[in-house]
Coordinates of C-alpha atoms and ligand atoms in Angstrom, one line a residue:
X1079 CA 25.0 13.5 -17.4
X1080 CA 21.7 12.9 -19.0
X1081 CA 20.6 14.5 -22.3
X1082 CA 17.1 15.3 -21.0
X1083 CA 15.9 17.0 -24.1
X1084 CA 16.7 13.9 -26.2
X1085 CA 15.3 11.6 -23.5
X1086 CA 12.0 13.5 -23.5
X1087 CA 11.6 12.7 -27.3
X1088 CA 11.3 9.1 -26.3
X1089 CA 8.3 9.6 -24.1
X1090 CA 5.2 10.3 -26.2
X1091 CA 3.0 11.4 -23.4
X1092 CA 5.4 14.2 -22.4
X1093 CA 4.4 16.2 -25.5
X1094 CA 0.7 16.0 -24.5
X1095 CA -1.2 19.2 -23.8
X1096 CA -3.8 19.3 -21.1
X1097 CA -6.7 21.7 -20.5
X1098 CA -6.4 23.1 -24.0
X1099 CA -2.8 24.0 -24.7
X1100 CA -1.0 23.6 -21.4
X1101 CA 2.2 21.5 -21.7
X1102 CA 2.0 18.5 -19.3
X1103 CA 4.5 18.7 -16.4
X1104 CA 4.7 15.3 -14.9
X1105 CA 5.9 15.5 -11.4
X1106 CA 4.3 12.3 -10.2
X1107 CA 6.8 9.6 -11.1
X1108 CA 6.9 8.2 -7.6
X1109 CA 3.2 7.1 -8.2
X1110 CA 4.0 5.8 -11.6
X1111 CA 6.6 6.7 -14.3
X1112 CA 5.9 7.6 -17.8
X1113 CA 6.8 5.1 -20.6
X1114 CA 9.4 5.3 -23.4
X1115 CA 8.3 4.4 -26.9
X1116 CA 10.6 1.3 -27.1
X1117 CA 8.8 -0.2 -24.1
X1118 CA 5.3 0.5 -25.5
X1119 CA 6.4 -0.9 -28.8
X1120 CA 7.7 -4.1 -27.2
X1121 CA 4.2 -4.8 -25.9
X1122 CA 2.6 -4.2 -29.3
X1123 CA 5.3 -6.4 -30.9
X1124 CA 4.5 -9.2 -28.5
X1125 CA 0.8 -9.2 -29.2
X1126 CA 1.1 -8.6 -32.9
X1127 CA 4.1 -10.9 -33.5
X1128 CA 4.4 -13.8 -31.1
X1129 CA 1.5 -13.9 -28.5
X1130 CA 1.5 -17.4 -27.0
X1131 CA 1.5 -18.8 -23.5
X1132 CA 4.9 -19.5 -22.0
X1133 CA 6.4 -22.9 -21.0
X1134 CA 3.4 -24.7 -22.3
X1135 CA 3.6 -25.1 -26.1
X1136 CA 5.8 -27.0 -28.5
X1137 CA 5.0 -24.5 -31.3
X1138 CA 7.0 -21.7 -32.7
X1139 CA 5.2 -18.9 -31.0
X1140 CA 5.4 -20.4 -27.6
X1141 CA 9.1 -21.0 -28.0
X1142 CA 9.5 -17.4 -29.0
X1143 CA 7.4 -16.0 -26.2
X1144 CA 9.1 -18.2 -23.6
X1145 CA 12.5 -17.1 -24.8
X1146 CA 11.5 -13.4 -24.6
X1147 CA 9.9 -13.9 -21.2
X1148 CA 12.9 -15.6 -19.7
X1149 CA 15.3 -13.2 -21.3
X1150 CA 13.5 -10.4 -19.5
X1151 CA 14.0 -12.3 -16.2
X1152 CA 17.7 -12.5 -16.9
X1153 CA 17.9 -8.8 -17.6
X1154 CA 16.2 -8.0 -14.3
X1155 CA 18.5 -10.4 -12.5
X1156 CA 21.6 -8.7 -14.0
X1157 CA 20.1 -5.2 -13.3
X1158 CA 20.1 -5.9 -9.5
X1159 CA 23.2 -8.1 -9.6
X1160 CA 21.2 -11.2 -8.5
X1161 CA 23.0 -14.6 -8.4
X1162 CA 20.9 -15.9 -11.3
X1163 CA 17.5 -15.5 -13.0
X1164 CA 16.2 -18.3 -10.7
X1165 CA 16.1 -15.7 -7.9
X1166 CA 13.7 -13.5 -9.8
X1167 CA 10.0 -14.2 -9.2
X1168 CA 7.5 -12.3 -11.3
X1169 CA 4.6 -10.8 -9.3
X1170 CA 2.1 -8.0 -10.0
X1171 CA 3.9 -5.3 -8.0
X1172 CA 5.8 -4.5 -4.8
X1173 CA 2.7 -5.1 -2.7
X1174 CA 2.3 -8.6 -4.0
X1175 CA 6.0 -9.3 -3.7
X1176 CA 6.0 -8.4 0.0
X1177 CA 2.8 -10.3 0.6
X1178 CA 4.3 -13.3 -1.0
X1179 CA 7.1 -13.3 1.6
X1180 CA 4.6 -12.7 4.5
X1181 CA 2.5 -15.7 3.3
X1182 CA 5.4 -18.1 2.7
X1183 CA 8.8 -17.4 4.4
X1184 CA 7.2 -15.7 7.4
X1185 CA 4.7 -18.5 8.0
X1186 CA 7.6 -20.9 8.4
X1187 CA 10.1 -18.7 10.2
X1188 CA 8.3 -16.2 12.5
X1189 CA 7.4 -17.7 15.9
X1190 CA 5.8 -16.5 19.1
X1191 CA 8.1 -14.0 20.9
X1192 CA 10.0 -13.1 17.7
X1193 CA 10.3 -9.5 16.6
X1194 CA 9.8 -8.0 13.2
X1195 CA 11.4 -4.6 12.7
X1196 CA 10.2 -1.9 10.2
X1197 CA 10.8 1.9 10.0
X1198 CA 8.4 4.6 10.8
X1199 CA 8.4 5.5 7.1
X1200 CA 7.0 2.3 5.7
X1201 CA 4.5 2.4 2.9
X1202 CA 1.4 0.4 4.0
X1203 CA 2.6 -2.4 1.7
X1204 CA 5.5 -3.0 4.0
X1205 CA 3.6 -2.5 7.2
X1206 CA 0.1 -4.0 7.0
X1207 CA 1.3 -7.6 6.0
X1208 CA 3.7 -7.6 9.0
X1209 CA 1.0 -6.4 11.3
X1210 CA -1.0 -9.5 10.3
X1211 CA 2.0 -11.9 10.6
X1212 CA 2.8 -10.4 14.1
X1213 CA -0.8 -10.8 15.2
X1214 CA -1.1 -14.4 13.8
X1215 CA 2.2 -15.6 15.2
X1216 CA 2.1 -13.7 18.5
X1217 CA 5.3 -11.9 17.5
X1218 CA 6.0 -8.2 18.1
X1219 CA 6.2 -5.5 15.4
X1220 CA 8.8 -2.9 16.3
X1221 CA 9.4 0.5 14.7
X1222 CA 12.6 2.4 14.0
X1223 CA 11.6 6.1 14.7
X1224 CA 12.6 9.2 12.7
X1225 CA 14.6 12.2 13.8
X1226 CA 13.6 15.9 13.8
X1227 CA 15.1 16.3 10.4
X1228 CA 13.2 13.2 9.1
X1229 CA 16.2 10.9 8.8
X1230 CA 16.1 7.5 10.4
X1231 CA 16.8 7.6 14.2
X1232 CA 19.5 5.0 14.7
X1233 CA 20.3 6.0 18.3
X1234 CA 18.6 2.9 19.7
X1235 CA 19.3 0.6 16.8
X1236 CA 21.4 -1.8 18.7
X1237 CA 18.6 -2.6 21.1
X1238 CA 15.9 -2.6 18.3
X1239 CA 18.0 -5.2 16.4
X1240 CA 18.5 -7.9 18.9
X1241 CA 18.6 -11.7 19.1
X1242 CA 14.8 -11.8 19.1
X1243 CA 14.7 -10.0 15.7
X1244 CA 13.8 -12.4 12.9
X1245 CA 13.1 -10.0 10.1
X1246 CA 14.2 -6.4 9.3
X1247 CA 11.8 -5.2 6.6
X1248 CA 12.7 -1.7 5.5
X1249 CA 11.9 0.8 2.8
X1250 CA 15.0 1.9 0.8
X1251 CA 13.7 5.4 -0.1
X1252 CA 10.7 6.9 1.5
X1253 CA 8.0 7.6 -1.0
X1254 CA 6.3 10.3 1.0
X1255 CA 9.3 12.3 2.4
X1256 CA 12.1 11.1 0.3
X1257 CA 14.5 10.0 3.0
X1258 CA 17.1 7.4 1.9
X1259 CA 17.5 4.6 4.4
X1260 CA 21.0 3.1 5.1
X1261 CA 19.8 -0.4 4.2
X1262 CA 23.3 -1.9 3.9
X1263 CA 24.2 -0.9 7.5
X1264 CA 20.8 -2.2 8.7
X1265 CA 21.4 -5.5 6.8
X1266 CA 24.8 -5.9 8.4
X1267 CA 23.3 -5.5 11.9
X1268 CA 20.5 -7.9 11.1
X1269 CA 22.9 -10.5 9.8
X1270 CA 24.9 -10.2 13.1
X1271 CA 21.8 -11.4 15.0
X1272 CA 20.8 -14.0 12.4
X1273 CA 17.7 -12.0 11.2
X1274 CA 16.5 -11.9 7.6
X1275 CA 16.4 -8.7 5.6
X1276 CA 13.7 -7.5 3.2
X1277 CA 14.2 -4.3 1.3
X1278 CA 11.2 -2.4 -0.3
X1279 CA 12.9 -1.1 -3.4
X1280 CA 9.8 0.4 -5.0
X1281 CA 11.4 3.9 -5.0
X1282 CA 15.1 2.9 -5.1
X1283 CA 15.4 0.3 -7.9
X1284 CA 14.0 2.7 -10.6
X1285 CA 16.3 5.6 -9.5
X1286 CA 19.7 4.4 -8.5
X1287 CA 22.0 1.4 -8.8
X1288 CA 20.8 -1.3 -6.4
X1289 CA 22.9 -4.3 -5.9
X1290 CA 21.5 -7.2 -3.8
X1291 CA 24.9 -8.7 -3.2
X1292 CA 26.3 -5.5 -1.9
X1293 CA 23.3 -4.8 0.4
X1294 CA 23.3 -8.5 1.3
X1295 CA 19.5 -8.7 1.6
X1296 CA 17.3 -11.9 1.5
X1297 CA 14.4 -10.2 -0.3
X1298 CA 14.1 -7.2 -2.6
X1299 CA 10.6 -6.1 -3.8
X1300 CA 9.9 -3.6 -6.6
X1301 CA 7.4 -2.6 -9.3
X1302 CA 7.8 -2.4 -13.0
X1303 CA 5.5 0.6 -13.5
X1304 CA 7.7 3.0 -11.5
X1305 CA 10.8 2.2 -13.7
X1306 CA 9.4 2.9 -17.2
X1307 CA 7.8 -0.5 -17.4
X1308 CA 4.1 -1.4 -17.7
X1309 CA 1.7 -1.8 -14.8
X1310 CA 0.8 -5.3 -13.5
X1311 CA 4.4 -6.6 -13.4
X1312 CA 6.5 -6.6 -10.3
X1313 CA 9.6 -8.4 -9.0
X1314 CA 10.5 -10.3 -5.9
X1315 CA 14.2 -11.2 -5.6
X1316 CA 15.0 -13.9 -3.1
X1317 CA 18.5 -15.1 -2.1
X1318 CA 19.0 -18.7 -3.5
X1319 CA 19.4 -20.6 -0.2
X1320 CA 16.3 -18.9 1.2
X1321 CA 14.3 -19.5 -1.9
X1322 CA 15.1 -23.2 -1.9
X1323 CA 13.6 -23.6 1.5
X1324 CA 10.4 -21.6 0.8
X1325 CA 7.0 -23.2 0.3
X1326 CA 5.0 -22.2 -2.7
X1327 CA 2.5 -19.3 -2.3
X1328 CA -0.2 -19.8 -5.0
X1329 CA -0.9 -23.4 -6.2
X1330 CA -2.2 -24.5 -9.6
X1331 CA -0.8 -24.8 -13.1
X1332 CA 2.8 -24.2 -14.1
X1333 CA 4.2 -24.4 -10.5
X1334 CA 3.9 -28.2 -10.3
X1335 CA 6.1 -31.1 -11.5
X1336 CA 3.9 -34.1 -11.0
X1337 CA 0.3 -34.2 -9.8
X1338 CA -1.9 -37.1 -8.8
X1339 CA -5.4 -37.0 -7.4
X1340 CA -3.9 -37.1 -3.9
X1341 CA -0.7 -35.0 -4.1
X1342 CA 1.6 -32.8 -6.1
X1343 CA 5.3 -32.0 -6.3
X1344 CA 6.8 -28.7 -7.2
X1345 CA 8.4 -27.4 -10.3
X1346 CA 12.0 -26.0 -10.2
X1347 CA 12.8 -22.4 -9.3
X1348 CA 11.6 -19.8 -9.9
X1349 CA 8.4 -21.3 -11.6
X1350 CA 7.4 -22.9 -8.4
X1351 CA 6.3 -19.5 -7.3
X1352 CA 4.5 -18.5 -10.5
X1353 CA 1.2 -20.4 -10.6
X1354 CA -1.1 -19.7 -13.5
X1355 CA -0.5 -17.8 -16.7
X1356 CA 1.8 -14.9 -15.9
X1357 CA 1.9 -11.3 -17.3
X1358 CA 4.0 -12.2 -20.3
X1359 CA 3.7 -8.9 -22.1
X1360 CA 4.4 -7.1 -18.8
X1361 CA 7.6 -9.0 -18.2
X1362 CA 8.8 -8.5 -21.7
X1363 CA 8.0 -4.7 -21.4
X1364 CA 9.9 -4.5 -18.1
X1365 CA 12.9 -6.1 -19.8
X1366 CA 12.9 -3.4 -22.4
X1367 CA 12.5 -0.7 -19.7
X1368 CA 15.6 -2.2 -18.0
X1369 CA 17.4 -1.9 -21.4
X1370 CA 16.4 1.7 -21.6
X1371 CA 17.7 2.4 -18.0
X1372 CA 20.9 0.5 -18.7
X1373 CA 21.4 2.6 -21.8
X1374 CA 21.4 5.8 -19.7
X1375 CA 23.3 4.3 -16.8
X1376 CA 21.8 4.1 -13.3
X1377 CA 24.6 6.3 -11.8
X1378 CA 23.6 9.0 -14.3
X1379 CA 19.9 8.5 -13.4
X1380 CA 20.7 9.0 -9.7
X1381 CA 22.9 12.0 -10.4
X1382 CA 20.1 13.6 -12.3
X1383 CA 17.7 13.1 -9.4
X1384 CA 20.2 14.6 -7.0
X1385 CA 20.8 17.6 -9.2
X1386 CA 17.1 18.2 -9.7
X1387 CA 16.4 17.8 -6.0
X1388 CA 19.2 20.3 -5.1
X1389 CA 17.8 22.7 -7.7
X1390 CA 14.3 22.3 -6.2
X1391 CA 15.4 22.7 -2.6
X1392 CA 17.2 25.9 -3.6
X1393 CA 14.1 27.1 -5.5
X1394 CA 11.8 26.3 -2.6
X1395 CA 13.9 28.5 -0.3
X1396 CA 11.7 31.4 -1.5
X1397 CA 8.8 29.6 0.0
X1398 CA 10.5 28.5 3.2
X1399 CA 8.6 30.8 5.4
X1400 CA 5.2 29.7 4.1
X1401 CA 5.8 26.0 3.5
X1402 CA 7.0 23.1 5.6
X1403 CA 9.3 21.0 3.5
X1404 CA 9.9 17.4 4.7
X1405 CA 12.9 15.2 4.5
X1406 CA 16.7 15.7 5.0
X1407 CA 18.2 18.9 3.8
X1408 CA 21.1 17.2 2.0
X1409 CA 19.9 16.3 -1.6
X1410 CA 22.3 13.3 -1.6
X1411 CA 20.4 11.9 1.4
X1412 CA 17.1 11.9 -0.3
X1413 CA 15.2 10.7 -3.3
X1414 CA 14.0 13.0 -6.1
X1415 CA 10.9 13.8 -4.0
X1416 CA 9.9 17.1 -2.4
X1417 CA 7.0 16.8 0.0
X1418 CA 5.5 20.0 1.4
X1419 CA 2.7 21.4 3.4
X1420 CA 1.1 24.8 4.0
X1421 CA -0.5 25.3 7.4
X1422 CA -3.6 27.0 5.9
X1423 CA -4.0 25.5 2.5
X1424 CA -5.0 21.9 2.2
X1425 CA -2.7 19.9 -0.1
X1426 CA -5.6 18.7 -2.2
X1427 CA -6.6 22.4 -2.9
X1428 CA -3.0 23.2 -3.8
X1429 CA -2.8 20.1 -6.1
X1430 CA -6.0 21.0 -7.9
X1431 CA -4.7 24.5 -8.6
X1432 CA -1.4 23.1 -9.9
X1433 CA -3.3 20.7 -12.1
X1434 CA -5.0 23.6 -13.7
X1435 CA -1.5 24.8 -14.7
X1436 CA -0.8 21.4 -16.3
X1437 CA 1.4 20.3 -13.3
X1438 CA 0.7 16.8 -12.0
X1439 CA 1.7 16.2 -8.4
X1440 CA 0.3 13.8 -5.8
X1441 CA -1.4 14.9 -2.7
X1442 CA -2.5 12.8 0.3
X1443 CA -0.9 10.5 2.8
X1444 CA 0.9 8.5 0.0
X1445 CA -0.1 5.2 1.7
X1446 CA 2.1 6.2 4.7
X1447 CA -0.7 7.2 7.1
X1448 CA 1.1 6.6 10.4
X1449 CA 4.0 8.7 9.2
X1450 CA 1.9 11.6 8.0
X1451 CA -0.1 11.6 11.2
X1452 CA 3.1 11.6 13.3
X1453 CA 4.1 14.7 11.4
X1454 CA 0.9 16.4 12.7
X1455 CA -0.6 17.1 9.3
X1456 CA -3.5 15.6 7.3
X1457 CA -1.5 15.1 4.0
X1458 CA 1.3 16.5 2.0
X1459 CA 1.7 17.8 -1.5
X1460 CA 4.4 15.8 -3.3
X1461 CA 6.4 16.5 -6.4
X1462 CA 8.5 13.6 -7.6
X1463 CA 11.2 13.7 -10.3
X1464 CA 12.6 11.3 -12.8
X1465 CA 15.0 11.2 -15.7
X1466 CA 12.8 13.3 -18.0
X1467 CA 12.3 16.2 -15.7
X1468 CA 14.0 19.6 -16.1
X1469 CA 15.0 22.6 -14.0
X1470 CA 12.5 24.6 -16.0
X1471 CA 9.7 22.3 -14.8
X1472 CA 10.8 22.9 -11.2
X1473 CA 10.7 26.7 -11.9
X1474 CA 7.2 26.2 -13.2
X1475 CA 6.2 24.3 -10.1
X1476 CA 7.6 27.0 -7.8
X1477 CA 5.9 29.8 -9.8
X1478 CA 2.6 27.9 -9.7
X1479 CA 2.8 27.3 -5.9
X1480 CA 3.5 31.0 -5.4
X1481 CA 0.5 31.9 -7.5
X1482 CA -1.7 29.4 -5.7
X1483 CA -0.6 30.7 -2.3
X1484 CA -1.4 34.3 -3.4
X1485 CA -4.9 33.1 -4.5
X1486 CA -5.5 31.2 -1.3
X1487 CA -4.0 34.1 0.7
X1488 CA -7.0 36.1 -0.5
X1489 CA -9.2 33.7 1.4
X1490 CA -10.5 31.9 -1.6
X1491 CA -11.0 28.2 -1.8
X1492 CA -9.3 27.0 1.3
X1493 CA -10.5 23.9 3.1
X1494 CA -9.5 21.6 6.0
Ligands
C6P2600 N1 3.9 4.1 -4.0 C1 3.2 6.4 -4.4 O1 2.6 7.3 -5.0 P1 2.8 -0.9 -5.8 O2 1.5 -0.1 -5.7 O3 2.6 -2.3 -5.3 O4 3.3 -0.9 -7.2 O5 3.8 -0.2 -4.9 C2 3.6 -0.1 -3.5 C3 4.7 0.7 -2.9 C4 5.5 0.1 -1.9 N2 6.5 0.8 -1.4 C5 6.8 2.0 -1.7 C6 8.0 2.7 -1.0 C7 6.0 2.7 -2.6 O6 6.3 4.0 -2.9 C8 4.9 2.1 -3.2 C9 4.0 2.8 -4.1 C10 3.1 5.0 -4.8 O7 4.0 6.7 -3.6 C11 1.6 4.6 -4.8 S1 0.9 4.6 -3.2

């Protein structure tokens, strides 16, 4: 079990007051998490103590920064049980990680007539790149639909994953409705037909143990900023035998071994995929964020999410008649995300009223426009939890929603 009160002391921003003296209630961790002091300090320490470019200098500071940078890569590799740190490519975020695969592996491996399979719940980051690949290669993009209760509809999966399937690219936890996707089962089916597997772990890696060997995926993409790390650093894990056969994405300094005026040869892995000066402070900060998560234990982080989600789903029962709540009913089958919608109150209006109570939630389509449209709504209001949230904050959310609905029930301020 997590000692949430103690954890909260590690997050300076959680003691912030907004709009005068309202305590901040941060229920927007699916968008970005808050940061512990140790992570923030690691970035200050880097810039104050050993700022230098990596892999380039023979001097003390470069040796120190290179060691810290590569040490962070090893921590990330261990965190997801990767074969080695060579499988970890630093990117800017999940979006860039997926685009890297679309611009390298997919260019070599997707051919006319092939199929790429995604779910109906994909974030645009794991949909739009595949739309382009399918168009460019004359391949077909196929979609696994969802059921009435917003789980993945696996009834037709054995025809959706077939010998034409070359890539199964799936989100692990839906950011907009919270559904957990059975990626291991999908990966096994993909393997059986020789397809590659990409997992969008943006919402899973920060919140639960994720083991690439156990899932048996070829690619795992995630972002540092959703797992207590800084913005601007992301990760792409690639299985070693797949990585060895991939062409570089960006070309320039650091990714080369030998260069003549006519030609170039490539550096060893993973640096072949890291052209230009990387986000050194970001990688070091992410390594410290991983230390923090390991200190708590990812099983405990997941248990806390499930407990809070269960508490929230129970608390939301009072609002069941007024609100539609999306996602599976079973807290163990969902992320710490509650997405909801009122037929007469636009989510943006609701979000604005909650904000005036100090409660930060996200409203909109959450970059899953096709999914939200298929639900027949313009947007949802979304509360998302993390390791520093409490049952009391859930109570405050429910009270604030009730008050907002009373206010809008009087016909004031509704739109759209
Ligand atoms: N979801 C949210 O509020 P980036 O922006 O590259 O760090 O992450 C993109 C991304 C990809 N996949 C999933 C499942 C995600 O949730 C996200 C980011 C944020 O839900 C911002 S839209």
